[in-house]
Short mmCIF file of C-alpha atoms and ligand atoms in Angstrom, two decimals:
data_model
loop_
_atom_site.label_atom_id
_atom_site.label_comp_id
_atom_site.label_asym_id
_atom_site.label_seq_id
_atom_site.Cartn_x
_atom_site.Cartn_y
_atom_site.Cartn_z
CA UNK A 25 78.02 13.03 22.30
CA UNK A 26 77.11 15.48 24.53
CA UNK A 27 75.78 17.76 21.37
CA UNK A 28 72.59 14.82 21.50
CA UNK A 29 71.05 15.59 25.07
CA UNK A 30 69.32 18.36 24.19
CA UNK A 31 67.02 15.46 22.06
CA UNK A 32 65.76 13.95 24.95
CA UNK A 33 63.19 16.82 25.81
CA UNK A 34 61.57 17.06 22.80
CA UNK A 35 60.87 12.86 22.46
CA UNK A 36 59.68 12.44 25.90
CA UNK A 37 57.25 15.47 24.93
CA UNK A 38 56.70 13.40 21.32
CA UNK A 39 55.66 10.63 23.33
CA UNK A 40 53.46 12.24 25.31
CA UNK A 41 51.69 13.59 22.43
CA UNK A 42 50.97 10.20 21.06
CA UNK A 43 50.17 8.73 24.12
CA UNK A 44 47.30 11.40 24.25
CA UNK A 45 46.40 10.84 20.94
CA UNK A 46 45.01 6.82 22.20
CA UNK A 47 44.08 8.06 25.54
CA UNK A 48 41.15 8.31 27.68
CA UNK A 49 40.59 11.86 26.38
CA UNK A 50 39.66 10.95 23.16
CA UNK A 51 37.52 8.08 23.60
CA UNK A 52 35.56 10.57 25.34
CA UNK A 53 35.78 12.83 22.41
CA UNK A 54 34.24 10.25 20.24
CA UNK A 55 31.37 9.74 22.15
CA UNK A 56 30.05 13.16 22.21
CA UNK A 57 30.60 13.34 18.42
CA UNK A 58 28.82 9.99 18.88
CA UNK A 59 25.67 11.71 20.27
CA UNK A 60 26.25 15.06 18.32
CA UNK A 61 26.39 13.46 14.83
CA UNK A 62 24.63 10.01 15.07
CA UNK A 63 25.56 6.90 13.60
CA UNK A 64 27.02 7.03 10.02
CA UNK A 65 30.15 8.23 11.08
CA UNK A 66 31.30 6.05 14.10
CA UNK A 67 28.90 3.11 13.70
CA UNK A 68 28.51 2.02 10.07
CA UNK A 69 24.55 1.85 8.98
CA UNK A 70 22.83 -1.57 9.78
CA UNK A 71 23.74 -3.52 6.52
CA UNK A 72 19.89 -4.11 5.80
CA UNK A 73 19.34 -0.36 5.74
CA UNK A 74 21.99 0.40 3.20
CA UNK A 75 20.63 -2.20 1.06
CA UNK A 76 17.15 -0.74 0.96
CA UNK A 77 18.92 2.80 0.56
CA UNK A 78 20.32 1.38 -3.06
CA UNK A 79 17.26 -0.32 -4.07
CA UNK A 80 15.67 3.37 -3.13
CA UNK A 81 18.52 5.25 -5.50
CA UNK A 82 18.13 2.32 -8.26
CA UNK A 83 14.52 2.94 -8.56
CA UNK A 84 14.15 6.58 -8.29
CA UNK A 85 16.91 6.44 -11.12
CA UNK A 86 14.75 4.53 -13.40
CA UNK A 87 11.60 6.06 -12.92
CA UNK A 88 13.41 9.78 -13.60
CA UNK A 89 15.04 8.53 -16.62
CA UNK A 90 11.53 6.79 -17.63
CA UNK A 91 10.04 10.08 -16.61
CA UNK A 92 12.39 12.44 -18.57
CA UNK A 93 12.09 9.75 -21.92
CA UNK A 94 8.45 9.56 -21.84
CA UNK A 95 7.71 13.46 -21.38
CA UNK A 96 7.06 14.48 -24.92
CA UNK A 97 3.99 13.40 -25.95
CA UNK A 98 3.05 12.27 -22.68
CA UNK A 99 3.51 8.64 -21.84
CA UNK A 100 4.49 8.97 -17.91
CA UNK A 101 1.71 7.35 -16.86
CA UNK A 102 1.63 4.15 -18.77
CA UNK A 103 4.96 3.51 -19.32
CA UNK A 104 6.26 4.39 -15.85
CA UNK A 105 4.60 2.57 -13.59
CA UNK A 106 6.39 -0.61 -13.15
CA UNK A 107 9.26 1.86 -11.75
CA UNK A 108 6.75 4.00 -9.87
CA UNK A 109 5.24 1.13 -7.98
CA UNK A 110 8.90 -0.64 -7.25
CA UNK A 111 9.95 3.34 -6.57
CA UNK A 112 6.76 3.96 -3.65
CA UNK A 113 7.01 0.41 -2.31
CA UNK A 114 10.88 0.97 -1.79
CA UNK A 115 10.41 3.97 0.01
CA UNK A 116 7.63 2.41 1.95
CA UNK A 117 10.29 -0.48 2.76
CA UNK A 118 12.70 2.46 3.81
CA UNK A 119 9.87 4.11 6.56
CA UNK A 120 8.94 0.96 8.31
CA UNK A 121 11.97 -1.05 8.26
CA UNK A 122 13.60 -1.39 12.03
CA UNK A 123 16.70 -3.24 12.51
CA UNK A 124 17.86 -4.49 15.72
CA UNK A 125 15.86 -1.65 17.45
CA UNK A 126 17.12 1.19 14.49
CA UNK A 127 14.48 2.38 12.14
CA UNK A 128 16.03 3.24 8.78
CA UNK A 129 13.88 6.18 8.98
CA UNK A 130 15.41 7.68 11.80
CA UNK A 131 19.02 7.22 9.99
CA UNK A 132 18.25 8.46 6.33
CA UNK A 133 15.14 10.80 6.84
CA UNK A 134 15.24 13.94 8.30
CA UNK A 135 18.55 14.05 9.37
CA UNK A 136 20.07 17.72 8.13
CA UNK A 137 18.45 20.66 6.28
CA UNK A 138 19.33 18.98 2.85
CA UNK A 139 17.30 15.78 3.31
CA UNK A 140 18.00 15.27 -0.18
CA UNK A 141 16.47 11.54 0.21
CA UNK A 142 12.97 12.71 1.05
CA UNK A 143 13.25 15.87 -1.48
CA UNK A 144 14.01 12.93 -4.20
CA UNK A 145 10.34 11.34 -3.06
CA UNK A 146 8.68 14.08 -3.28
CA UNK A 147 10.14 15.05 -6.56
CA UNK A 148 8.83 11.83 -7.93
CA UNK A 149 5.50 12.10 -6.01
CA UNK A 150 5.13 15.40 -7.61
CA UNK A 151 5.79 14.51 -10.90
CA UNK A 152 2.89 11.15 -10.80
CA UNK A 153 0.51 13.43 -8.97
CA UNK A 154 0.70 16.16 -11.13
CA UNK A 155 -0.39 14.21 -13.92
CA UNK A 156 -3.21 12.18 -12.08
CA UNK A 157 -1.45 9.26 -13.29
CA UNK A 158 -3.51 6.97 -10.85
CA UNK A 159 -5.98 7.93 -12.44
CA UNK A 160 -5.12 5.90 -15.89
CA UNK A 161 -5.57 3.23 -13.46
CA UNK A 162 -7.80 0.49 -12.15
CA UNK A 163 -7.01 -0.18 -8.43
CA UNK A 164 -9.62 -2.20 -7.36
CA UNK A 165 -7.62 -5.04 -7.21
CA UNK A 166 -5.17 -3.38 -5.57
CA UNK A 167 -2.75 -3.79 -8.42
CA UNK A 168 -2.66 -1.26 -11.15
CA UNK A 169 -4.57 -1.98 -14.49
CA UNK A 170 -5.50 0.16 -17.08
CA UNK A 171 -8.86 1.42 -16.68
CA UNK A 172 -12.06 0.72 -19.06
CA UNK A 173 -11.84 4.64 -20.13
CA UNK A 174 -8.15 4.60 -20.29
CA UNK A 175 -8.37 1.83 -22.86
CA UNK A 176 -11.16 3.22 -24.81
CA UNK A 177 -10.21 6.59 -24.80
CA UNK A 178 -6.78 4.54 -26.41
CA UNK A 179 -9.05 3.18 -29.04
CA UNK A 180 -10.15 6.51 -29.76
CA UNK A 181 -7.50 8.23 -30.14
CA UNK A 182 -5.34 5.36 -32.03
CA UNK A 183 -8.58 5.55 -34.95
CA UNK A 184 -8.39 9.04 -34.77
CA UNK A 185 -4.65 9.59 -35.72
CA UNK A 186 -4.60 6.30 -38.06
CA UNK A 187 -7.19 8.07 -40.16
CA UNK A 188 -5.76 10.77 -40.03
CA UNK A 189 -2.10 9.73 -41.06
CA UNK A 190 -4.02 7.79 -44.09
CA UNK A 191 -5.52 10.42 -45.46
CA UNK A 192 -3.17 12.91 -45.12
CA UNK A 193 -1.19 14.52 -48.29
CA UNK A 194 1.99 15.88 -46.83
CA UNK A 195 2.73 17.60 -50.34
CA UNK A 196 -0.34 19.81 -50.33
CA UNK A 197 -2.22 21.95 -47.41
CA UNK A 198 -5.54 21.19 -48.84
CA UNK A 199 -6.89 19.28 -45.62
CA UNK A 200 -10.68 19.11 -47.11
CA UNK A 201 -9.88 15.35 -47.63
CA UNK A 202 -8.33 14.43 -44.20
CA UNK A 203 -11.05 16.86 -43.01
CA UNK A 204 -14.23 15.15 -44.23
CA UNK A 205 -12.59 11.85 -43.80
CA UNK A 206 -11.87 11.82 -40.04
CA UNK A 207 -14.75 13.90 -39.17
CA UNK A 208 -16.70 10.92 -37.44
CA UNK A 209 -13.76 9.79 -35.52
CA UNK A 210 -12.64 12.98 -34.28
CA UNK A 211 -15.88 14.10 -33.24
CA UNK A 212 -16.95 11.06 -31.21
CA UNK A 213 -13.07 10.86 -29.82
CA UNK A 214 -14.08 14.76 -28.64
CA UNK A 215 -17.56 13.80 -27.11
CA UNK A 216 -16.04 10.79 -24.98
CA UNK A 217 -13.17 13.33 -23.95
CA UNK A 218 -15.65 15.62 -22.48
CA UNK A 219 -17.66 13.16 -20.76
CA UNK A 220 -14.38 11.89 -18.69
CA UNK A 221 -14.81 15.49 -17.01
CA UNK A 222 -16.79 17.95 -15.73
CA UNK A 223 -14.46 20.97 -17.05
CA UNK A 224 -13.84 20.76 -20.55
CA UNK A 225 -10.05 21.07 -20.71
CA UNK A 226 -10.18 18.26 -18.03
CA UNK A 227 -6.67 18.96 -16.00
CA UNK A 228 -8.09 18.49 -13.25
CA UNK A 229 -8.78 14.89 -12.48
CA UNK A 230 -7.91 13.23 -15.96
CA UNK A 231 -4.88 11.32 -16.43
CA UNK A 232 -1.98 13.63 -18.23
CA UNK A 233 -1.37 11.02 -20.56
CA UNK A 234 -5.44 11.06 -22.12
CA UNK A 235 -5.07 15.00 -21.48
CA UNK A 236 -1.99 14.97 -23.65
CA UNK A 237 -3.34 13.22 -26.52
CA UNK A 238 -6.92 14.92 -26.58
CA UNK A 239 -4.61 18.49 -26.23
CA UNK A 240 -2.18 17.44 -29.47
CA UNK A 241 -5.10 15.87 -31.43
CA UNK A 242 -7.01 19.54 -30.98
CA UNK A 243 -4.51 21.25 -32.10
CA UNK A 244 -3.62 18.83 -34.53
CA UNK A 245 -7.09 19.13 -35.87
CA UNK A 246 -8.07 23.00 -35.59
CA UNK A 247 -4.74 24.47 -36.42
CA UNK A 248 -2.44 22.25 -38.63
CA UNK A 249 -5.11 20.84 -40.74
CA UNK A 250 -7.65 23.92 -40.15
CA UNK A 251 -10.14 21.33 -40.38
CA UNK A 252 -12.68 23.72 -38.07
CA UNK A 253 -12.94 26.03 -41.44
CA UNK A 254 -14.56 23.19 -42.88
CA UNK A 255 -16.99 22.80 -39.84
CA UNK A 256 -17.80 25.83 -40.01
CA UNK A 257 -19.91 25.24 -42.86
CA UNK A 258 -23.18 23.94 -41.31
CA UNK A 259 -23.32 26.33 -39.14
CA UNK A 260 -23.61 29.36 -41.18
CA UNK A 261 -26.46 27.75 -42.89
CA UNK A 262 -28.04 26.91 -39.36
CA UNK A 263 -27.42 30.35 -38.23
CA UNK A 264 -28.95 32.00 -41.38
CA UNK A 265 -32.54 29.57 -41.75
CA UNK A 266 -32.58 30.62 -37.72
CA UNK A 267 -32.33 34.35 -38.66
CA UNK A 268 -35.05 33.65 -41.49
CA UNK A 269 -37.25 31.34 -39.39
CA UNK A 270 -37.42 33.71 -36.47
CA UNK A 271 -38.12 36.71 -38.78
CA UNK A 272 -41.55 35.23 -40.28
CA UNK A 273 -43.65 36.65 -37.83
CA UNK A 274 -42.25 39.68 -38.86
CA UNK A 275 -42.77 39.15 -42.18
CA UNK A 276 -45.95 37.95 -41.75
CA UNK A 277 -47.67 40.87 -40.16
CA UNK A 278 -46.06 43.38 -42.61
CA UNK A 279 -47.39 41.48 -45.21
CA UNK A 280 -50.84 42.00 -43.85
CA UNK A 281 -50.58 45.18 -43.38
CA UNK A 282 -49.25 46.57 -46.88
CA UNK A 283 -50.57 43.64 -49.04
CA UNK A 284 -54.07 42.84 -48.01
CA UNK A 285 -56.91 44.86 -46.96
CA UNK A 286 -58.16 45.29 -43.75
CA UNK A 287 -61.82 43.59 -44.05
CA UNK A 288 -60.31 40.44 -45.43
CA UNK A 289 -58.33 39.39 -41.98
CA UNK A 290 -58.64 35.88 -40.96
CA UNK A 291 -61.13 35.53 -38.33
CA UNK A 292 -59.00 33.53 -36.44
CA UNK A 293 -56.57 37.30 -35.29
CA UNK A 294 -60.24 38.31 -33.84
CA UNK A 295 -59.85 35.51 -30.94
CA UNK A 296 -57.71 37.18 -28.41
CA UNK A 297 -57.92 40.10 -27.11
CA UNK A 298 -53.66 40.85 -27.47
CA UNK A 299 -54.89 40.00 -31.19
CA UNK A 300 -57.29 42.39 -31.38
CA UNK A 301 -55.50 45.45 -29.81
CA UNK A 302 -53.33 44.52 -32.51
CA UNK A 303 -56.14 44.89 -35.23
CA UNK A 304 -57.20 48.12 -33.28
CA UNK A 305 -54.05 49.43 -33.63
CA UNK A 306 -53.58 48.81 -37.36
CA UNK A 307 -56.79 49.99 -38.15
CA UNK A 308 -56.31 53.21 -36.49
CA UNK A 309 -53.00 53.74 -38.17
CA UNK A 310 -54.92 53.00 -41.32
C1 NAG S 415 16.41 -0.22 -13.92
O1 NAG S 415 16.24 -0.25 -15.29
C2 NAG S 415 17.17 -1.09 -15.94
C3 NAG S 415 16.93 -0.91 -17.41
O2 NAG S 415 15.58 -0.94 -17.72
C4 NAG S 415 16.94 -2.53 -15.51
O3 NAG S 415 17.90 -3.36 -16.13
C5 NAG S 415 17.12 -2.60 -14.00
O4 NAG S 415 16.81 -3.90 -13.56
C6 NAG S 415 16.23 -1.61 -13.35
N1 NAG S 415 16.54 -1.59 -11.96
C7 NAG S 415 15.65 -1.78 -11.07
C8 NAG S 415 16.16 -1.76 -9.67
O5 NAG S 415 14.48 -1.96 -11.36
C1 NAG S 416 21.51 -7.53 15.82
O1 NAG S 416 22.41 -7.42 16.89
C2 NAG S 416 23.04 -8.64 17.22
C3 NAG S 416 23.87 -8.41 18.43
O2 NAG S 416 24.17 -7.07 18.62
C4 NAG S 416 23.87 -9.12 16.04
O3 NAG S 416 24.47 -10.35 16.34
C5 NAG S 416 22.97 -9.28 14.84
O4 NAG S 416 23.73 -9.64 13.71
C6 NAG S 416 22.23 -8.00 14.59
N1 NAG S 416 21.30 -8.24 13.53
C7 NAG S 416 21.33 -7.53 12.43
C8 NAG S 416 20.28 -7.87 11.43
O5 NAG S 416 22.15 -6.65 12.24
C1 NAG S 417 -13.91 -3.16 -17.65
O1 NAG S 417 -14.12 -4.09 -18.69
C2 NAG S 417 -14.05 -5.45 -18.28
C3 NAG S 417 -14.18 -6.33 -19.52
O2 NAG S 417 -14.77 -5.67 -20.57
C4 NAG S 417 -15.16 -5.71 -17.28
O3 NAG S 417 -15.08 -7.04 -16.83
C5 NAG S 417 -14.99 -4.76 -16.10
O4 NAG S 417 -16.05 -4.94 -15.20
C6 NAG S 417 -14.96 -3.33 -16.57
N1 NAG S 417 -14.66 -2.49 -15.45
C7 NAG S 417 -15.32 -1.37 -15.22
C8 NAG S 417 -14.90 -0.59 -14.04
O5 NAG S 417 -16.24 -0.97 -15.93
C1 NAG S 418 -3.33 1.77 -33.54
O1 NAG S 418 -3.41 0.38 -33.33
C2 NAG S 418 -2.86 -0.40 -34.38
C3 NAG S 418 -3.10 -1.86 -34.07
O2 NAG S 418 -3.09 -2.12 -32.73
C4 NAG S 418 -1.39 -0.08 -34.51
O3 NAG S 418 -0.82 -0.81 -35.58
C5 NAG S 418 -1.21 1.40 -34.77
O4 NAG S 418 0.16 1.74 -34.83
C6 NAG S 418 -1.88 2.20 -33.69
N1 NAG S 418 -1.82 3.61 -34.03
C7 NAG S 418 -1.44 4.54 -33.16
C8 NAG S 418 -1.46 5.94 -33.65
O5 NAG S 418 -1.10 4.28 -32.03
C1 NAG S 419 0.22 26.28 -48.97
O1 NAG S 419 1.06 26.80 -47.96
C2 NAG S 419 2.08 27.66 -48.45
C3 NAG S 419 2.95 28.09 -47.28
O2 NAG S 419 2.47 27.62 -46.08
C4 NAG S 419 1.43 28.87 -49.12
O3 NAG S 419 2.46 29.70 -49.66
C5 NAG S 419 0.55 28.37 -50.22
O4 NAG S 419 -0.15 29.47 -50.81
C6 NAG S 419 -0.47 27.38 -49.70
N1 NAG S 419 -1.23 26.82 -50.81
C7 NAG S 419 -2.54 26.76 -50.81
C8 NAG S 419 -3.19 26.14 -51.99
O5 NAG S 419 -3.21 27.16 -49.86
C1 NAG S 420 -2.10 22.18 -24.93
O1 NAG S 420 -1.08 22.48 -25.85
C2 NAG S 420 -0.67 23.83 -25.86
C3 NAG S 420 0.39 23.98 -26.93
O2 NAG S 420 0.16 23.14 -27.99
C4 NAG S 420 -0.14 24.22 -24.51
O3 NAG S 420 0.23 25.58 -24.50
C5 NAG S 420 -1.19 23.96 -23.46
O4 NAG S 420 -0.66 24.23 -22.18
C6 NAG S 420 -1.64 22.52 -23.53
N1 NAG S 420 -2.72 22.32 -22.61
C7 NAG S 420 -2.72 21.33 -21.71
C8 NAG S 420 -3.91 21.23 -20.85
O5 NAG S 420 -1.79 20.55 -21.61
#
């Protein structure tokens, strides 16, 4: 029995320990990690905030999955936008919405170094303005619609690579047919390219998805099917009569001098006097 006593000690000092554990001293603890931290940890988030927060992750999901799908060719910009406007009004939702006198700003954004929320929005942000993707777009109404030169630039480029596709012999790399074919459509696809932009490559203000197709159908066109070769044609024969036409004069004046004599000149050299230094100087040399 008497073995027991030396129990006693230790559970009154037990108790004590548990007694301090619910005691005044550590309600007072939670309150500065109250005002250290913030809600989140002692105060759950207003419910309306969290919703928005899920919407926010939904649609930042879908538009990066749409994003990632549609990045080869280029399709971002008209297949994305559904989740890019549900995506920027979301967020919007997120920055203005105050409940009971707590912005959800102030409890998602900005909070630690990481701010992986915001990083996510810009990410996106980056992605639709890096492309100029608005600028597929319409917004007059304030809704997004496909603009006029969106869609005809579409027509384009759809006549362009049908006639190309029907033309095409896989089997042989004679592209003479496809070439002459598709000529027309490629060339006025090319002209209504460049007058989208001021700058001929047109990065800079077109939408990626129009830059895309005019960049594949190029290459398409001057290095798989070689089909500048063939243009290449007219122009040698331009440049040639140019070199002829522009050495007639030339011609002409050696012709006078070595094939005609000097008495029967046209009278019509004798009217200026840069004409008749000319004369001078032939007949002297004669
Ligand atoms: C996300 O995309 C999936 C599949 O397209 C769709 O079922 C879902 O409704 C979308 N979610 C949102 C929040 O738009
Ligand atoms: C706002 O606060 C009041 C009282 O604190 C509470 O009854 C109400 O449910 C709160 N509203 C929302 C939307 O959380
Ligand atoms: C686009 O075309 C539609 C119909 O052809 C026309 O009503 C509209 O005014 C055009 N918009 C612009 C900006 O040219
Ligand atoms: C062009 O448009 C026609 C009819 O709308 C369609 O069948 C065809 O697949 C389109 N071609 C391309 C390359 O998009
Ligand atoms: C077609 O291409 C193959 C390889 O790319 C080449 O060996 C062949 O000579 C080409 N034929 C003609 C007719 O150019
Ligand atoms: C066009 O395509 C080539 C490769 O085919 C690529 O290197 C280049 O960056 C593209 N240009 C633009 C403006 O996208």
């Amino acid at each position: 029995m008497k073995s027991y006593y030396w129990v006693f000690p230790f559970l009154l000092l037990h108790i004590n320990l548990l007694k301090a554990d619910t005691s005044t001293d550590e309600s007072l603890d939670a309150n500065l990690l109250l005002l250290k931290t913030g809600i989140g940890y002692m105060v759950p988030f207003p419910e309306k905030c969290s919703e928005i927060l899920s919407d926010y992750a939904d649609y930042a999901s879908n538009f990066t999955k749409c994003s990632i799908l549609h990045a080869r060719p280029i399709r971002i910009c008209k297949n994305c936008i559904e989740h890019y406007m549900s995506f920027h009004d979301k967020y919007h939702e997120l920055l203005t919405t105050v409940v009971n006198g707590t912005s959800c700003k102030s409890v998602f954004i900005s909070r630690d170094r990481l701010d992986a929320i915001l990083e996510y929005h810009d990410n996106i942000m980056g992605i639709w303005e890096k492309g100029h993707c608005n600028a597929c777009y319409d917004w007059k109404t304030g809704q997004p619609v496909l603009s006029n030169e969106t869609i005809h630039f579409n027509e384009l480029f759809n006549q362009t690579i049908d006639c190309i596709m029907k033309y095409i012999v896989p089997s042989s790399n004679d592209s003479k047919v496809v070439c002459d074919n598709c000529m027309q459509s490629y060339i006025k696809l090319d002209n209504y390219y460049k007058t989208l932009s001021a700058d001929a490559i047109g990065v800079d203000s077109i939408c990626m998805d129009i830059v895309d197709s005019m960049n594949t159908t190029r290459s398409i066109w001057s290095k798989t099917l070689n089909c500048c070769k063939v243009r290449r044609t007219p122009e040698v024969v331009f440049l040639v009569s140019t070199g002829i036409i522009s050495l007639l004069p030339i011609l002409y004046y050696l012709v006078l001098r070595y094939c005609s004599p000097m008495r029967d000149l046209p009278n019509v050299l004798k009217q200026s006097r840069f004409k008749q230094s000319i004369l001078r100087s032939l007949g002297r040399s004669n």
